[in-house]
């Protein structure tokens, strides 16, 4: 009898929880490593994020799906592993949209369930259709709106890629029709100076790949002409995205809302507002982390003032691991000191080692989360299914299939997360299950720490023989001691997972082409 009552009570609590529709905010940092945040051992003061983590759950085994931006963002929004979509690789700024508009994203799903939705920040999932050339001077679609964001204020790709403009609800902001924009990634357009032709105009020295059209004293990847009145200023970017997000929160405090806040920090070029320049001892990279934390603080403050703080589920994470040098001489390497951006893990951005995809991951619903540190394995690919679980609505049939409903783990009520997770870097994959990590045989492509991009240098290709690499992550967090020959059964278990999840990868990984490397 007593047992029955308990079950009834539990069922009732679960129902009460699913009936709620808190606001949901994804605060999605760029290139922020596991060790970059104070509560993960970082040396930059991130008081706002740490305070949020204190009220929620801080994950030590939280993953983005891939070690670069486009595939991770793709998975975050679609709940699908990115390697399933061949287009989900680092995109140029003029790439077409890679999300099939008939596949509802988490934004479309929430919009259809009574949420107001907004993107503020980085997009990098392509714009326009694959069959028609995009006119940057007209309506830019399909884009965020067509896949579920009722409002959007964003850049096309990355801050280091043209076009260096903001796009609001499908139109370039402040565009003068008499000065139309052209964008090209194959050959120069217009007569703008480039970093290569006019290095004396640069405020930041760049490598050859980032040495094309100069905007705001910074040379970029790709050429653009026109749109002079619309060009952004890197120094104002964080404030700009933040203010749009704040306006959205204030305007929608009566409704449930979903805000995807995706600032540029900590991506290159790291050109922060003067009030943050020198804020840390780590140079521009550390200063950009301070900016990121400040944005989190402002969002929290806005929610508190709107009386919505305790009615909001916050997710703070990053799209891939850290990188100290990514094309601009910002002294990231020279000034890192003892700060370890990837924390205890090996590798970073672009890498299949843990540092590539194991990222800061904090989930806080103030007053509702059971605060603490969780070692559960969770992935950003799970957020879609978990949010569906939270609001008690079934996911659309053609969406979210690689995610698991883990709201119990995300709120700290359950200790277990997923059994295994797939980690992708530049389309090559690895598997973590429990304490074990497996890298299949074939090619392992790695980026070298410091390089110029001249003559294709900067990448190292290693061949891994059968049966692959097997590491015990607790005893060997830096993945150095290959135990594959010692534990053949484990290897078979991991291979079986790959066979099941990605059969085309089961034969081993191939070397990479330029597109996969992001050129
Ligand atoms: C790479 C860029 C790098 C960065 C990255 C995308 C070169 C040589 N390097 O291709 O600077 O822009 O793409 O970063 O072009 S991400 O975080 O958006 O994935
Ligand atoms: Ca990134």
Short mmCIF file of C-alpha atoms and ligand atoms in Angstrom, two decimals:
data_model
loop_
_atom_site.label_atom_id
_atom_site.label_comp_id
_atom_site.label_asym_id
_atom_site.label_seq_id
_atom_site.Cartn_x
_atom_site.Cartn_y
_atom_site.Cartn_z
CA UNK A 1 0.00 0.00 0.00
CA UNK A 2 2.76 2.35 1.00
CA UNK A 3 4.65 1.52 -2.16
CA UNK A 4 1.62 2.27 -4.30
CA UNK A 5 1.20 5.64 -2.71
CA UNK A 6 4.81 6.46 -3.39
CA UNK A 7 4.40 5.59 -7.04
CA UNK A 8 1.32 7.78 -7.24
CA UNK A 9 3.13 10.68 -5.64
CA UNK A 10 6.09 10.27 -8.00
CA UNK A 11 3.81 10.11 -11.01
CA UNK A 12 2.06 13.24 -9.86
CA UNK A 13 5.33 15.13 -9.39
CA UNK A 14 6.50 14.07 -12.84
CA UNK A 15 3.24 15.31 -14.37
CA UNK A 16 3.48 18.58 -12.50
CA UNK A 17 7.00 19.04 -13.84
CA UNK A 18 6.11 18.29 -17.46
CA UNK A 19 3.16 20.63 -17.36
CA UNK A 20 5.47 23.60 -16.95
CA UNK A 21 6.77 25.79 -19.67
CA UNK A 22 9.74 27.71 -18.38
CA UNK A 23 11.60 30.12 -20.60
CA UNK A 24 14.59 28.42 -22.15
CA UNK A 25 17.89 30.14 -22.87
CA UNK A 26 20.81 28.50 -24.60
CA UNK A 27 23.91 30.58 -23.96
CA UNK A 28 26.24 29.10 -26.51
CA UNK A 29 29.85 30.21 -26.35
CA UNK A 30 32.21 29.81 -29.27
CA UNK A 31 35.53 27.97 -28.88
CA UNK A 32 35.28 28.06 -25.08
CA UNK A 33 37.21 25.17 -23.57
CA UNK A 34 36.45 22.96 -20.62
CA UNK A 35 39.08 24.74 -18.53
CA UNK A 36 38.14 28.28 -19.56
CA UNK A 37 35.43 28.85 -16.97
CA UNK A 38 36.28 29.61 -13.33
CA UNK A 39 34.19 26.82 -11.84
CA UNK A 40 35.98 24.39 -14.17
CA UNK A 41 39.38 25.59 -12.95
CA UNK A 42 39.92 28.52 -15.32
CA UNK A 43 41.89 31.55 -14.24
CA UNK A 44 39.68 34.25 -15.73
CA UNK A 45 37.07 35.59 -13.34
CA UNK A 46 33.74 34.22 -14.55
CA UNK A 47 31.72 35.12 -11.48
CA UNK A 48 28.38 35.31 -13.29
CA UNK A 49 28.68 31.85 -14.84
CA UNK A 50 30.00 30.39 -11.59
CA UNK A 51 27.03 31.82 -9.70
CA UNK A 52 24.64 30.27 -12.20
CA UNK A 53 26.45 26.94 -11.86
CA UNK A 54 26.05 27.12 -8.06
CA UNK A 55 22.30 27.10 -8.48
CA UNK A 56 22.26 24.35 -11.06
CA UNK A 57 24.13 21.34 -12.34
CA UNK A 58 27.68 21.54 -13.60
CA UNK A 59 28.58 18.61 -15.83
CA UNK A 60 32.05 17.12 -16.03
CA UNK A 61 31.02 14.86 -18.91
CA UNK A 62 29.06 17.30 -21.06
CA UNK A 63 29.72 17.22 -24.80
CA UNK A 64 29.09 19.17 -27.91
CA UNK A 65 28.72 16.77 -30.80
CA UNK A 66 31.70 17.98 -32.83
CA UNK A 67 34.98 19.81 -32.47
CA UNK A 68 33.94 22.63 -34.80
CA UNK A 69 31.07 25.04 -34.94
CA UNK A 70 28.76 24.19 -37.82
CA UNK A 71 28.29 20.51 -36.98
CA UNK A 72 27.81 21.20 -33.26
CA UNK A 73 25.25 23.92 -33.90
CA UNK A 74 23.52 21.67 -36.37
CA UNK A 75 23.15 18.95 -33.73
CA UNK A 76 22.11 21.38 -31.01
CA UNK A 77 19.22 22.64 -33.12
CA UNK A 78 18.17 19.42 -34.86
CA UNK A 79 18.94 16.69 -32.33
CA UNK A 80 20.74 14.78 -35.05
CA UNK A 81 24.41 13.81 -35.13
CA UNK A 82 26.06 16.09 -37.64
CA UNK A 83 28.00 13.40 -39.49
CA UNK A 84 24.64 12.24 -40.85
CA UNK A 85 24.44 15.46 -42.84
CA UNK A 86 27.33 15.71 -45.31
CA UNK A 87 26.84 19.47 -45.48
CA UNK A 88 27.48 19.96 -41.77
CA UNK A 89 31.12 20.99 -42.06
CA UNK A 90 32.78 24.36 -41.42
CA UNK A 91 30.90 26.55 -43.89
CA UNK A 92 32.04 29.57 -45.89
CA UNK A 93 30.03 32.75 -45.34
CA UNK A 94 28.09 32.32 -48.58
CA UNK A 95 27.02 28.68 -48.09
CA UNK A 96 23.35 27.75 -48.48
CA UNK A 97 21.28 26.68 -45.48
CA UNK A 98 22.17 23.12 -44.46
CA UNK A 99 19.09 22.47 -42.30
CA UNK A 100 16.28 20.94 -44.28
CA UNK A 101 13.33 23.30 -43.52
CA UNK A 102 11.00 20.30 -43.45
CA UNK A 103 12.90 18.95 -40.44
CA UNK A 104 11.63 20.94 -37.42
CA UNK A 105 14.44 22.34 -35.29
CA UNK A 106 14.08 22.79 -31.55
CA UNK A 107 13.15 26.42 -32.31
CA UNK A 108 10.35 25.36 -34.66
CA UNK A 109 9.19 22.77 -32.15
CA UNK A 110 9.05 25.32 -29.34
CA UNK A 111 7.45 27.94 -31.57
CA UNK A 112 4.74 25.43 -32.46
CA UNK A 113 4.21 24.82 -28.77
CA UNK A 114 3.55 28.38 -27.76
CA UNK A 115 7.06 29.76 -27.32
CA UNK A 116 8.35 33.03 -28.71
CA UNK A 117 11.67 32.25 -30.34
CA UNK A 118 14.77 34.26 -31.10
CA UNK A 119 18.34 33.84 -32.32
CA UNK A 120 20.84 36.51 -31.36
CA UNK A 121 24.45 35.99 -32.42
CA UNK A 122 26.28 33.52 -34.58
CA UNK A 123 24.47 31.42 -37.17
CA UNK A 124 26.99 29.59 -39.39
CA UNK A 125 24.44 27.10 -40.70
CA UNK A 126 24.17 28.62 -44.14
CA UNK A 127 21.67 31.00 -45.74
CA UNK A 128 19.64 30.76 -48.91
CA UNK A 129 18.76 27.86 -51.10
CA UNK A 130 21.29 25.49 -52.68
CA UNK A 131 19.82 26.03 -56.14
CA UNK A 132 19.74 29.84 -56.43
CA UNK A 133 22.54 32.33 -55.77
CA UNK A 134 21.82 34.41 -52.70
CA UNK A 135 21.26 38.15 -53.12
CA UNK A 136 22.64 39.78 -50.00
CA UNK A 137 20.76 42.95 -50.91
CA UNK A 138 17.32 41.41 -50.94
CA UNK A 139 15.51 38.98 -48.71
CA UNK A 140 17.91 36.46 -47.26
CA UNK A 141 16.06 33.19 -47.06
CA UNK A 142 15.66 30.41 -46.19
CA UNK A 143 17.47 31.10 -42.93
CA UNK A 144 16.75 31.22 -39.19
CA UNK A 145 13.13 32.27 -39.71
CA UNK A 146 12.31 29.37 -42.02
CA UNK A 147 13.65 26.89 -39.47
CA UNK A 148 11.83 28.28 -36.45
CA UNK A 149 13.29 31.56 -35.18
CA UNK A 150 10.52 34.14 -35.32
CA UNK A 151 13.09 36.82 -34.66
CA UNK A 152 16.73 36.80 -35.53
CA UNK A 153 19.69 39.13 -35.34
CA UNK A 154 22.85 37.44 -36.47
CA UNK A 155 25.94 37.30 -38.60
CA UNK A 156 26.05 34.96 -41.55
CA UNK A 157 28.90 32.71 -40.47
CA UNK A 158 31.83 33.68 -38.26
CA UNK A 159 33.39 37.01 -37.35
CA UNK A 160 36.45 36.04 -39.39
CA UNK A 161 34.40 35.40 -42.55
CA UNK A 162 32.70 37.84 -44.88
CA UNK A 163 30.07 39.21 -45.21
CA UNK A 164 30.91 41.24 -42.10
CA UNK A 165 27.41 42.53 -41.52
CA UNK A 166 24.44 41.87 -39.28
CA UNK A 167 21.26 40.35 -40.61
CA UNK A 168 17.96 41.07 -38.92
CA UNK A 169 14.91 39.02 -39.79
CA UNK A 170 16.25 38.20 -43.24
CA UNK A 171 17.68 41.60 -44.24
CA UNK A 172 21.13 43.12 -43.89
CA UNK A 173 20.99 45.85 -41.24
CA UNK A 174 21.80 49.46 -42.32
CA UNK A 175 22.33 48.52 -45.93
CA UNK A 176 22.43 51.39 -48.41
CA UNK A 177 20.80 50.22 -51.64
CA UNK A 178 23.24 52.29 -53.68
CA UNK A 179 26.19 50.35 -52.26
CA UNK A 180 25.22 46.72 -52.79
CA UNK A 181 27.05 43.81 -51.20
CA UNK A 182 28.90 41.17 -53.14
CA UNK A 183 30.55 38.17 -51.54
CA UNK A 184 32.98 35.72 -53.07
CA UNK A 185 35.12 32.94 -51.64
CA UNK A 186 36.85 31.97 -54.90
CA UNK A 187 38.13 35.25 -56.23
CA UNK A 188 38.35 38.93 -55.31
CA UNK A 189 35.33 41.17 -55.80
CA UNK A 190 35.46 44.98 -55.81
CA UNK A 191 38.50 47.05 -54.97
CA UNK A 192 38.63 46.92 -51.18
CA UNK A 193 42.11 46.57 -49.73
CA UNK A 194 43.02 43.14 -48.39
CA UNK A 195 45.27 42.10 -45.56
CA UNK A 196 47.74 40.78 -48.09
CA UNK A 197 47.80 43.90 -50.30
CA UNK A 198 47.61 46.46 -47.46
CA UNK A 199 49.04 44.98 -44.26
CA UNK A 200 49.73 48.50 -43.00
CA UNK A 201 45.97 49.04 -42.59
CA UNK A 202 45.57 46.15 -40.18
CA UNK A 203 45.09 46.49 -36.44
CA UNK A 204 45.61 42.76 -36.09
CA UNK A 205 48.14 40.72 -38.00
CA UNK A 206 46.63 37.71 -39.78
CA UNK A 207 47.78 34.64 -41.66
CA UNK A 208 47.25 34.30 -45.39
CA UNK A 209 43.93 32.51 -45.12
CA UNK A 210 42.54 35.38 -43.02
CA UNK A 211 44.21 37.97 -45.22
CA UNK A 212 41.39 38.89 -47.60
CA UNK A 213 38.97 41.85 -47.43
CA UNK A 214 39.68 44.29 -44.61
CA UNK A 215 36.67 45.29 -42.53
CA UNK A 216 37.16 47.47 -39.46
CA UNK A 217 40.93 47.13 -39.71
CA UNK A 218 40.72 43.32 -39.60
CA UNK A 219 41.27 41.17 -42.67
CA UNK A 220 38.88 38.24 -43.09
CA UNK A 221 38.42 34.94 -44.88
CA UNK A 222 36.77 35.69 -48.24
CA UNK A 223 36.20 38.83 -50.28
CA UNK A 224 33.36 41.30 -50.04
CA UNK A 225 32.56 44.62 -51.64
CA UNK A 226 29.92 47.24 -50.88
CA UNK A 227 27.69 47.32 -47.84
CA UNK A 228 29.99 49.89 -46.23
CA UNK A 229 27.29 51.43 -44.04
CA UNK A 230 26.31 47.93 -42.85
CA UNK A 231 29.74 46.62 -41.86
CA UNK A 232 30.05 45.65 -38.26
CA UNK A 233 32.59 46.78 -35.71
CA UNK A 234 34.04 43.85 -33.82
CA UNK A 235 34.38 45.97 -30.68
CA UNK A 236 30.61 46.48 -30.51
CA UNK A 237 29.53 42.98 -31.42
CA UNK A 238 29.04 41.56 -27.93
CA UNK A 239 27.00 44.57 -26.82
CA UNK A 240 24.96 44.46 -30.00
CA UNK A 241 23.90 40.84 -29.65
CA UNK A 242 23.38 41.25 -25.94
CA UNK A 243 21.14 44.30 -26.32
CA UNK A 244 19.00 42.50 -28.88
CA UNK A 245 18.64 39.56 -26.52
CA UNK A 246 17.76 41.85 -23.61
CA UNK A 247 15.12 43.63 -25.71
CA UNK A 248 13.64 40.27 -26.66
CA UNK A 249 13.44 39.13 -23.04
CA UNK A 250 11.86 42.37 -21.93
CA UNK A 251 9.31 42.30 -24.74
CA UNK A 252 8.35 38.68 -24.14
CA UNK A 253 8.36 38.34 -20.40
CA UNK A 254 4.64 37.53 -20.37
CA UNK A 255 5.08 34.54 -22.71
CA UNK A 256 7.31 31.55 -22.54
CA UNK A 257 10.28 32.20 -24.79
CA UNK A 258 13.23 30.38 -26.28
CA UNK A 259 16.35 32.46 -26.73
CA UNK A 260 19.35 31.08 -28.56
CA UNK A 261 22.08 33.50 -27.52
CA UNK A 262 25.24 32.77 -29.47
CA UNK A 263 27.87 35.46 -28.98
CA UNK A 264 31.15 35.55 -30.88
CA UNK A 265 33.25 35.06 -27.76
CA UNK A 266 35.74 33.30 -27.74
CA UNK A 267 36.13 33.03 -31.51
CA UNK A 268 38.69 34.96 -33.52
CA UNK A 269 39.17 37.79 -34.23
CA UNK A 270 39.21 38.61 -30.54
CA UNK A 271 38.71 42.33 -30.74
CA UNK A 272 36.73 43.25 -27.65
CA UNK A 273 35.27 46.58 -26.60
CA UNK A 274 37.89 48.98 -25.16
CA UNK A 275 36.36 48.66 -21.69
CA UNK A 276 37.38 44.99 -21.69
CA UNK A 277 40.77 45.39 -23.33
CA UNK A 278 43.32 44.38 -20.72
CA UNK A 279 40.63 43.13 -18.33
CA UNK A 280 42.66 39.95 -17.80
CA UNK A 281 46.31 39.00 -17.87
CA UNK A 282 45.72 36.50 -20.68
CA UNK A 283 45.51 38.96 -23.54
CA UNK A 284 42.56 39.26 -25.94
CA UNK A 285 41.56 35.63 -25.45
CA UNK A 286 41.13 36.09 -21.70
CA UNK A 287 39.46 39.47 -22.23
CA UNK A 288 36.92 37.83 -24.54
CA UNK A 289 36.14 35.28 -21.83
CA UNK A 290 35.49 38.17 -19.48
CA UNK A 291 33.11 39.61 -22.07
CA UNK A 292 31.29 36.29 -22.30
CA UNK A 293 30.84 36.17 -18.55
CA UNK A 294 29.65 39.75 -18.50
CA UNK A 295 26.98 38.86 -21.09
CA UNK A 296 25.78 36.00 -18.91
CA UNK A 297 25.59 38.37 -15.94
CA UNK A 298 23.54 40.89 -17.90
CA UNK A 299 21.12 38.20 -19.08
CA UNK A 300 20.66 36.93 -15.53
CA UNK A 301 20.11 40.46 -14.28
CA UNK A 302 17.57 41.09 -17.05
CA UNK A 303 15.67 37.95 -16.13
CA UNK A 304 15.68 38.93 -12.47
CA UNK A 305 14.39 42.41 -13.21
CA UNK A 306 11.69 40.91 -15.43
CA UNK A 307 10.65 38.64 -12.56
CA UNK A 308 11.46 35.65 -14.77
CA UNK A 309 14.69 34.33 -13.31
CA UNK A 310 13.08 31.43 -11.50
CA UNK A 311 10.96 30.67 -14.50
CA UNK A 312 13.92 30.16 -16.82
CA UNK A 313 16.00 27.14 -17.73
CA UNK A 314 19.55 28.20 -18.58
CA UNK A 315 21.98 26.10 -20.55
CA UNK A 316 25.53 27.45 -20.77
CA UNK A 317 27.92 25.60 -23.03
CA UNK A 318 30.25 25.88 -26.01
CA UNK A 319 30.30 24.66 -29.62
CA UNK A 320 33.76 23.13 -29.48
CA UNK A 321 36.98 23.09 -27.49
CA UNK A 322 39.49 25.91 -27.25
CA UNK A 323 42.04 27.19 -29.73
CA UNK A 324 44.78 29.63 -28.81
CA UNK A 325 45.86 30.55 -32.32
CA UNK A 326 43.28 30.49 -35.09
CA UNK A 327 44.70 32.79 -37.71
CA UNK A 328 45.35 36.12 -35.96
CA UNK A 329 48.32 37.13 -33.84
CA UNK A 330 46.54 37.88 -30.58
CA UNK A 331 49.22 36.56 -28.22
CA UNK A 332 46.90 33.76 -27.13
CA UNK A 333 49.74 31.31 -26.85
CA UNK A 334 52.29 33.69 -25.40
CA UNK A 335 49.98 35.00 -22.69
CA UNK A 336 48.12 31.91 -21.58
CA UNK A 337 50.40 31.54 -18.52
CA UNK A 338 49.21 28.68 -16.34
CA UNK A 339 45.61 28.91 -17.55
CA UNK A 340 44.74 25.61 -19.22
CA UNK A 341 41.94 26.22 -21.71
CA UNK A 342 41.11 22.55 -22.23
CA UNK A 343 41.44 21.69 -18.54
CA UNK A 344 42.68 18.17 -17.87
CA UNK A 345 41.91 16.97 -21.40
CA UNK A 346 44.07 16.49 -24.43
CA UNK A 347 43.55 18.51 -27.60
CA UNK A 348 41.06 21.25 -28.35
CA UNK A 349 39.12 22.66 -31.27
CA UNK A 350 39.32 20.43 -34.39
CA UNK A 351 40.35 17.43 -32.29
CA UNK A 352 38.87 14.04 -31.46
CA UNK A 353 40.76 14.01 -28.18
CA UNK A 354 38.53 14.87 -25.26
CA UNK A 355 39.42 18.57 -25.34
CA UNK A 356 37.71 18.90 -28.72
CA UNK A 357 34.21 18.10 -27.57
CA UNK A 358 34.14 17.88 -23.78
CA UNK A 359 33.09 21.40 -22.94
CA UNK A 360 31.70 23.45 -20.08
CA UNK A 361 28.08 22.41 -19.68
CA UNK A 362 25.90 24.02 -17.03
CA UNK A 363 22.16 23.61 -16.73
CA UNK A 364 20.33 25.76 -14.22
CA UNK A 365 16.67 26.21 -13.48
CA UNK A 366 16.87 28.36 -10.39
CA UNK A 367 14.92 26.86 -7.55
CA UNK A 368 14.09 23.75 -9.58
CA UNK A 369 17.51 22.23 -10.27
CA UNK A 370 19.04 20.08 -7.61
CA UNK A 371 22.37 21.90 -7.43
CA UNK A 372 25.60 19.96 -7.72
CA UNK A 373 28.29 18.53 -9.94
CA UNK A 374 27.30 15.66 -12.19
CA UNK A 375 29.56 13.13 -13.90
CA UNK A 376 26.72 11.88 -16.12
CA UNK A 377 27.54 11.74 -19.82
CA UNK A 378 25.28 14.24 -21.58
CA UNK A 379 25.43 15.71 -25.06
CA UNK A 380 24.00 18.80 -26.63
CA UNK A 381 22.25 16.47 -29.06
CA UNK A 382 20.05 15.50 -26.09
CA UNK A 383 18.71 18.97 -25.40
CA UNK A 384 15.95 18.76 -27.99
CA UNK A 385 14.51 15.50 -26.65
CA UNK A 386 14.97 16.70 -23.07
CA UNK A 387 13.16 19.95 -23.68
CA UNK A 388 10.33 17.99 -25.31
CA UNK A 389 10.21 15.84 -22.18
CA UNK A 390 10.15 18.93 -20.01
CA UNK A 391 7.22 20.59 -21.74
CA UNK A 392 5.43 17.27 -22.13
CA UNK A 393 5.09 17.36 -25.91
CA UNK A 394 6.14 14.65 -28.31
CA UNK A 395 9.00 15.49 -30.63
CA UNK A 396 8.10 15.73 -34.29
CA UNK A 397 8.66 12.39 -36.00
CA UNK A 398 11.42 13.52 -38.31
CA UNK A 399 13.51 15.33 -35.70
CA UNK A 400 15.79 14.82 -32.78
CA UNK A 401 16.43 11.13 -33.37
CA UNK A 402 19.95 10.97 -31.96
CA UNK A 403 19.07 12.63 -28.66
CA UNK A 404 17.79 11.12 -25.46
CA UNK A 405 15.33 12.62 -23.00
CA UNK A 406 17.62 13.35 -20.06
CA UNK A 407 15.83 16.14 -18.22
CA UNK A 408 16.23 14.21 -14.97
CA UNK A 409 20.01 14.31 -15.38
CA UNK A 410 19.96 17.91 -16.58
CA UNK A 411 18.06 18.98 -13.47
CA UNK A 412 20.32 16.98 -11.18
CA UNK A 413 17.57 14.57 -10.14
CA UNK A 414 19.21 11.56 -11.76
CA UNK A 415 22.82 10.48 -11.71
CA UNK A 416 22.82 8.68 -15.03
CA UNK A 417 23.02 10.26 -18.43
CA UNK A 418 23.65 8.44 -21.67
CA UNK A 419 25.47 5.17 -21.94
CA UNK A 420 27.77 6.33 -24.70
CA UNK A 421 28.37 9.39 -26.82
CA UNK A 422 29.77 9.87 -30.30
CA UNK A 423 32.43 12.56 -30.65
CA UNK A 424 33.13 14.05 -34.07
CA UNK A 425 36.03 16.09 -35.34
CA UNK A 426 36.13 17.19 -38.97
CA UNK A 427 33.78 14.31 -39.84
CA UNK A 428 35.96 11.65 -38.14
CA UNK A 429 34.35 10.05 -35.09
CA UNK A 430 35.22 8.45 -31.75
CA UNK A 431 33.12 6.84 -29.03
CA UNK A 432 33.11 7.35 -25.30
CA UNK A 433 31.34 4.74 -23.21
CA UNK A 434 31.59 4.85 -19.44
CA UNK A 435 35.23 5.45 -18.65
CA UNK A 436 36.44 4.21 -22.01
CA UNK A 437 37.23 6.07 -25.17
CA UNK A 438 37.73 4.48 -28.56
CA UNK A 439 39.22 5.95 -31.72
CA UNK A 440 38.73 3.64 -34.71
CA UNK A 441 41.56 2.72 -37.05
CA UNK A 442 42.41 4.72 -40.14
CA UNK A 443 43.36 8.33 -40.35
CA UNK A 444 43.70 10.68 -37.38
CA UNK A 445 43.91 14.29 -38.50
CA UNK A 446 45.24 16.80 -36.03
CA UNK A 447 45.96 20.47 -36.11
CA UNK A 448 49.37 21.63 -35.03
CA UNK A 449 49.52 24.24 -32.30
CA UNK A 450 51.14 27.20 -34.04
CA UNK A 451 51.27 27.55 -37.75
CA UNK A 452 50.82 29.67 -40.75
CA UNK A 453 48.55 28.37 -43.42
CA UNK A 454 51.04 28.75 -46.21
CA UNK A 455 51.68 25.73 -48.38
CA UNK A 456 49.11 23.59 -46.61
CA UNK A 457 51.14 23.28 -43.43
CA UNK A 458 49.48 23.02 -40.05
CA UNK A 459 47.86 19.60 -40.17
CA UNK A 460 49.28 16.31 -39.12
CA UNK A 461 47.91 13.05 -40.44
CA UNK A 462 48.63 9.88 -38.47
CA UNK A 463 47.64 6.38 -39.42
CA UNK A 464 46.11 4.25 -36.69
CA UNK A 465 46.33 0.53 -37.27
CA UNK A 466 43.72 -2.06 -36.32
CA UNK A 467 42.28 -2.46 -33.74
CA UNK A 468 42.32 1.31 -33.09
CA UNK A 469 42.97 3.29 -29.91
CA UNK A 470 41.40 2.54 -26.56
CA UNK A 471 41.92 4.73 -23.52
CA UNK A 472 40.75 4.61 -19.93
CA UNK A 473 39.76 8.21 -19.31
CA UNK A 474 39.86 8.19 -15.51
CA UNK A 475 43.34 6.71 -15.33
CA UNK A 476 44.60 8.29 -18.50
CA UNK A 477 42.74 11.56 -19.10
CA UNK A 478 45.30 12.70 -21.65
CA UNK A 479 44.68 9.64 -23.85
CA UNK A 480 48.25 8.46 -24.17
CA UNK A 481 48.19 4.84 -23.16
CA UNK A 482 46.57 2.73 -25.87
CA UNK A 483 44.99 -0.34 -24.26
CA UNK A 484 43.32 -1.73 -27.38
CA UNK A 485 45.55 -4.79 -27.47
CA UNK A 486 44.91 -5.46 -23.78
CA UNK A 487 41.11 -5.30 -23.89
CA UNK A 488 39.94 -6.82 -27.19
CA UNK A 489 36.41 -7.30 -25.83
CA UNK A 490 36.07 -3.62 -25.08
CA UNK A 491 37.29 -2.82 -28.56
CA UNK A 492 34.65 -5.11 -30.03
CA UNK A 493 31.98 -3.45 -27.90
CA UNK A 494 33.02 -0.01 -29.16
CA UNK A 495 33.20 -1.20 -32.75
CA UNK A 496 29.70 -2.59 -32.41
CA UNK A 497 28.48 0.84 -31.32
CA UNK A 498 30.01 2.43 -34.40
CA UNK A 499 28.56 -0.32 -36.56
CA UNK A 500 25.15 0.44 -35.13
CA UNK A 501 25.24 4.25 -35.09
CA UNK A 502 27.36 4.96 -38.15
CA UNK A 503 27.87 1.80 -40.21
CA UNK A 504 29.62 3.71 -42.99
CA UNK A 505 32.35 4.60 -40.48
CA UNK A 506 32.87 1.07 -39.25
CA UNK A 507 35.47 0.38 -41.93
CA UNK A 508 37.77 3.03 -40.43
CA UNK A 509 38.31 6.72 -40.99
CA UNK A 510 39.68 8.16 -44.22
CA UNK A 511 42.04 11.10 -44.63
CA UNK A 512 40.37 14.49 -45.02
CA UNK A 513 39.94 16.81 -47.94
CA UNK A 514 40.14 20.60 -47.91
CA UNK A 515 36.40 21.06 -47.52
CA UNK A 516 36.36 18.90 -44.43
CA UNK A 517 39.26 20.93 -43.05
CA UNK A 518 37.28 24.12 -43.61
CA UNK A 519 39.02 25.72 -46.60
C1 LIG B 1 38.72 27.44 -40.02
C2 LIG B 1 39.44 28.76 -39.91
C3 LIG B 1 39.39 29.22 -38.47
C4 LIG B 1 37.96 29.28 -37.99
C5 LIG B 1 37.28 27.96 -38.24
C6 LIG B 1 35.83 27.96 -37.93
C7 LIG B 1 41.18 28.73 -41.59
C8 LIG B 1 42.59 28.42 -41.90
N1 LIG B 1 40.82 28.58 -40.34
O1 LIG B 1 38.68 27.01 -41.36
O2 LIG B 1 40.03 30.45 -38.32
O3 LIG B 1 37.27 30.31 -38.63
O4 LIG B 1 37.39 27.60 -39.59
O5 LIG B 1 35.64 28.01 -36.57
O6 LIG B 1 40.42 29.11 -42.45
S1 LIG B 1 34.28 27.55 -36.01
O7 LIG B 1 34.35 27.71 -34.58
O8 LIG B 1 33.27 28.38 -36.62
O9 LIG B 1 34.14 26.13 -36.37
CA1 LIG B 2 33.44 27.33 -32.58
#
